[in-house]
Amino acid sequence: LKTDTNELISDVISLPPQLTKSFSRTVYQKTSGNVLLVIQFLQSLCDEGLLLFSLESNTWQWDAQAIEAKEIPDDVGLMMSKKILQLPVGCQSAMKLLSCVGSKCDESTLMLFMIDQEYLQGEKGVKKRKRDASELNHFLPILDPAIDEGLLKKETSSYVFAHDQIQRAAYSLIPENEVALLHYQIGHSILKNVSSDRAND
């Protein structure tokens, strides 16, 4: 991923990869190599004059010390929120739910939460019914659009936010008056499934 980030930056500012390594390393640390965040971060550096094209030397230059100290700008979070809102409604809802759980969640656990909350698209108003784990496979593709857009990653059996800024953006889309209830419902789902597992044992 660090190599990918360096290649991207090398292409964007038209410099050999060996000359952009240190710059790319800093950008990677700030963005975790997420392409959306890399592009947005580079744009913010240009806007602030920390990355600029010098007519004198006919090449791109940057202020390494200032960039090292720079945080990801707030408007990146806004951009991520807009990106999430372009996804299918069911995918948006699943990402909001995932953002409450943390930066990472096992797929079967997440799907159980989604079923309990009737978060799957088209499930609202439908009477809840118990589903076993084998039925969950039908619902797994709901997060595929977020993976395709680089917002989530699939690591073995877990879904992971590609960057903490994306998790925060998804969380910010939950209406303020619903946050506490959603956390309570997630906790209730965990307790219910633990109790059910113990009963089965």
CSV table of C-alpha atoms in Angstrom, one decimal:
chain,number,residue,atom,x,y,z
A,1,LEU,CA,0.0,0.0,0.0
A,2,LYS,CA,2.9,2.4,0.7
A,3,THR,CA,4.2,1.6,-2.7
A,4,ASP,CA,0.8,2.3,-4.3
A,5,THR,CA,0.6,5.6,-2.5
A,6,ASN,CA,4.1,6.6,-3.7
A,7,GLU,CA,3.3,5.6,-7.3
A,8,LEU,CA,0.1,7.6,-7.1
A,9,ILE,CA,1.8,10.7,-5.8
A,10,SER,CA,4.7,10.3,-8.2
A,11,ASP,CA,2.2,10.2,-11.1
A,12,VAL,CA,0.2,13.2,-9.8
A,13,ILE,CA,3.2,15.5,-9.4
A,14,SER,CA,5.3,14.1,-12.2
A,15,LEU,CA,8.4,13.2,-10.3
A,16,PRO,CA,10.3,9.9,-10.2
A,17,PRO,CA,9.2,7.6,-7.3
A,18,GLN,CA,12.5,7.7,-5.6
A,19,LEU,CA,12.1,11.5,-5.1
A,20,THR,CA,8.7,11.3,-3.6
A,21,LYS,CA,9.3,8.5,-1.1
A,22,SER,CA,9.7,10.6,2.1
A,23,PHE,CA,6.7,12.8,1.0
A,24,SER,CA,4.6,9.7,0.3
A,25,ARG,CA,5.5,8.1,3.6
A,26,THR,CA,4.1,11.2,5.4
A,27,VAL,CA,0.9,11.2,3.3
A,28,TYR,CA,0.5,7.5,3.9
A,29,GLN,CA,0.7,8.0,7.7
A,30,LYS,CA,-2.0,10.6,7.5
A,31,THR,CA,-4.4,8.7,5.1
A,32,SER,CA,-3.6,5.0,5.6
A,33,GLY,CA,-3.1,4.9,1.8
A,34,ASN,CA,-6.9,5.3,1.1
A,35,VAL,CA,-7.0,6.8,-2.4
A,36,LEU,CA,-9.9,9.1,-1.7
A,37,LEU,CA,-8.2,10.6,1.3
A,38,VAL,CA,-4.8,10.8,-0.5
A,39,ILE,CA,-6.3,12.9,-3.3
A,40,GLN,CA,-8.2,15.1,-0.9
A,41,PHE,CA,-5.2,15.6,1.3
A,42,LEU,CA,-3.0,16.6,-1.7
A,43,GLN,CA,-5.7,19.1,-2.7
A,44,SER,CA,-5.7,20.6,0.8
A,45,LEU,CA,-1.9,20.9,0.7
A,46,CYS,CA,-2.1,22.7,-2.6
A,47,ASP,CA,-4.8,25.0,-1.2
A,48,GLU,CA,-2.6,25.9,1.7
A,49,GLY,CA,0.5,26.4,-0.3
A,50,LEU,CA,2.3,23.5,1.3
A,51,LEU,CA,2.5,21.7,-2.1
A,52,LEU,CA,3.2,24.0,-5.1
A,53,PHE,CA,4.7,24.1,-8.5
A,54,SER,CA,7.8,26.2,-8.7
A,55,LEU,CA,8.2,28.1,-12.0
A,56,GLU,CA,11.8,28.8,-11.1
A,57,SER,CA,12.8,25.1,-10.7
A,58,ASN,CA,10.0,23.9,-13.0
A,59,THR,CA,9.1,21.2,-10.5
A,60,TRP,CA,6.8,20.5,-7.6
A,61,GLN,CA,8.0,21.4,-4.1
A,62,TRP,CA,6.6,20.8,-0.6
A,63,ASP,CA,7.1,21.9,3.0
A,64,ALA,CA,7.9,18.6,4.6
A,65,GLN,CA,7.9,19.9,8.2
A,66,ALA,CA,4.5,21.7,7.9
A,67,ILE,CA,3.0,18.6,6.2
A,68,GLU,CA,4.3,16.4,9.0
A,69,ALA,CA,2.5,18.6,11.5
A,70,LYS,CA,-0.7,18.9,9.5
A,71,GLU,CA,-3.9,17.0,10.4
A,72,ILE,CA,-6.5,15.7,8.0
A,73,PRO,CA,-8.8,18.7,7.3
A,74,ASP,CA,-12.4,18.8,8.5
A,75,ASP,CA,-13.7,19.0,4.9
A,76,VAL,CA,-12.3,15.5,4.3
A,77,GLY,CA,-14.9,14.2,6.8
A,78,LEU,CA,-17.6,16.1,4.9
A,79,MET,CA,-16.4,14.7,1.6
A,80,MET,CA,-16.6,11.1,3.1
A,81,SER,CA,-20.1,11.8,4.4
A,82,LYS,CA,-21.2,12.8,0.9
A,83,LYS,CA,-19.6,9.7,-0.6
A,84,ILE,CA,-21.5,7.5,1.9
A,85,LEU,CA,-24.8,9.2,1.1
A,86,GLN,CA,-24.3,8.2,-2.6
A,87,LEU,CA,-24.4,4.5,-1.7
A,88,PRO,CA,-27.6,2.4,-1.6
A,89,VAL,CA,-29.8,3.1,1.4
A,90,GLY,CA,-29.2,-0.4,2.9
A,91,CYS,CA,-25.4,0.0,2.5
A,92,GLN,CA,-25.6,3.4,4.2
A,93,SER,CA,-27.5,1.9,7.1
A,94,ALA,CA,-25.1,-1.0,7.5
A,95,MET,CA,-22.1,1.4,7.6
A,96,LYS,CA,-23.8,3.6,10.3
A,97,LEU,CA,-24.4,0.5,12.3
A,98,LEU,CA,-20.8,-0.7,11.8
A,99,SER,CA,-19.5,2.8,12.9
A,100,CYS,CA,-21.3,2.3,16.3
A,101,VAL,CA,-19.6,-1.1,16.8
A,102,GLY,CA,-16.1,0.2,16.0
A,103,SER,CA,-13.6,0.3,13.2
A,104,LYS,CA,-13.9,-3.5,12.6
A,105,CYS,CA,-16.6,-6.1,13.0
A,106,ASP,CA,-17.0,-9.8,12.1
A,107,GLU,CA,-19.5,-10.2,9.3
A,108,SER,CA,-21.7,-12.7,11.1
A,109,THR,CA,-21.9,-10.4,14.1
A,110,LEU,CA,-22.7,-7.4,12.0
A,111,MET,CA,-25.4,-9.2,10.1
A,112,LEU,CA,-27.0,-10.4,13.3
A,113,PHE,CA,-27.1,-6.7,14.5
A,114,MET,CA,-28.6,-5.7,11.1
A,115,ILE,CA,-31.3,-8.4,11.3
A,116,ASP,CA,-32.2,-7.4,14.9
A,117,GLN,CA,-32.5,-3.7,13.9
A,118,GLU,CA,-34.3,-4.5,10.6
A,119,TYR,CA,-31.5,-2.5,9.0
A,120,LEU,CA,-31.5,-4.4,5.7
A,121,GLN,CA,-33.1,-2.5,2.8
A,122,GLY,CA,-36.8,-3.3,2.5
A,123,GLU,CA,-36.9,-4.9,6.0
A,124,LYS,CA,-38.6,-2.1,7.8
A,125,GLY,CA,-42.1,-3.0,8.9
A,126,VAL,CA,-41.5,-6.7,8.1
A,127,LYS,CA,-42.1,-8.9,11.1
A,128,LYS,CA,-38.8,-10.2,12.5
A,129,ARG,CA,-38.1,-13.8,12.2
A,130,LYS,CA,-35.3,-15.9,13.4
A,131,ARG,CA,-32.6,-16.7,10.9
A,132,ASP,CA,-29.8,-19.1,11.3
A,133,ALA,CA,-26.2,-18.3,10.3
A,134,SER,CA,-26.5,-20.1,6.9
A,135,GLU,CA,-29.1,-17.5,5.8
A,136,LEU,CA,-26.8,-14.6,6.4
A,137,ASN,CA,-24.9,-15.3,3.2
A,138,HIS,CA,-27.9,-13.8,1.3
A,139,PHE,CA,-27.3,-10.4,3.0
A,140,LEU,CA,-23.5,-10.1,2.8
A,141,PRO,CA,-23.4,-8.3,-0.5
A,142,ILE,CA,-25.1,-5.3,1.0
A,143,LEU,CA,-21.8,-3.7,1.9
A,144,ASP,CA,-20.1,-4.5,-1.5
A,145,PRO,CA,-20.7,-1.0,-2.9
A,146,ALA,CA,-18.8,0.5,0.1
A,147,ILE,CA,-15.9,-1.9,-0.6
A,148,ASP,CA,-16.0,-1.0,-4.3
A,149,GLU,CA,-15.7,2.7,-3.4
A,150,GLY,CA,-12.7,2.1,-1.1
A,151,LEU,CA,-14.7,3.1,2.1
A,152,LEU,CA,-14.5,-0.4,3.6
A,153,LYS,CA,-12.1,-3.3,3.4
A,154,LYS,CA,-12.9,-7.0,3.7
A,155,GLU,CA,-10.3,-8.8,5.8
A,156,THR,CA,-11.0,-12.5,6.0
A,157,SER,CA,-14.4,-12.6,7.8
A,158,SER,CA,-14.4,-9.0,9.0
A,159,TYR,CA,-15.5,-5.6,7.6
A,160,VAL,CA,-13.0,-2.8,8.4
A,161,PHE,CA,-13.3,0.9,7.8
A,162,ALA,CA,-10.5,1.9,5.4
A,163,HIS,CA,-9.7,5.0,7.6
A,164,ASP,CA,-10.9,6.3,10.9
A,165,GLN,CA,-12.1,9.5,9.1
A,166,ILE,CA,-14.6,7.3,7.2
A,167,GLN,CA,-15.8,5.7,10.4
A,168,ARG,CA,-16.4,9.1,11.9
A,169,ALA,CA,-18.2,10.3,8.8
A,170,ALA,CA,-20.5,7.3,8.9
A,171,TYR,CA,-21.2,7.9,12.6
A,172,SER,CA,-21.9,11.6,12.0
A,173,LEU,CA,-24.7,10.6,9.7
A,174,ILE,CA,-26.7,9.0,12.5
A,175,PRO,CA,-29.3,11.5,13.8
A,176,GLU,CA,-28.3,12.8,17.2
A,177,ASN,CA,-31.6,11.6,18.8
A,178,GLU,CA,-31.0,8.0,17.6
A,179,VAL,CA,-27.4,7.5,18.7
A,180,ALA,CA,-28.0,6.5,22.3
A,181,LEU,CA,-30.9,4.2,21.3
A,182,LEU,CA,-28.7,2.5,18.6
A,183,HIS,CA,-25.9,1.8,21.1
A,184,TYR,CA,-28.5,0.4,23.5
A,185,GLN,CA,-30.0,-1.9,20.8
A,186,ILE,CA,-26.5,-3.1,19.8
A,187,GLY,CA,-25.7,-3.9,23.4
A,188,HIS,CA,-29.1,-5.7,23.8
A,189,SER,CA,-28.4,-7.8,20.6
A,190,ILE,CA,-25.0,-8.8,22.0
A,191,LEU,CA,-26.5,-9.9,25.4
A,192,LYS,CA,-29.4,-11.7,23.6
A,193,ASN,CA,-27.1,-13.7,21.4
A,194,VAL,CA,-24.7,-14.5,24.2
A,195,SER,CA,-27.7,-15.8,26.3
A,196,SER,CA,-28.9,-17.8,23.3
A,197,ASP,CA,-25.5,-19.4,22.8
A,198,ARG,CA,-25.3,-20.4,26.5
A,199,ALA,CA,-28.8,-21.8,26.4
A,200,ASN,CA,-27.9,-23.9,23.3
A,201,ASP,CA,-24.8,-25.2,25.2
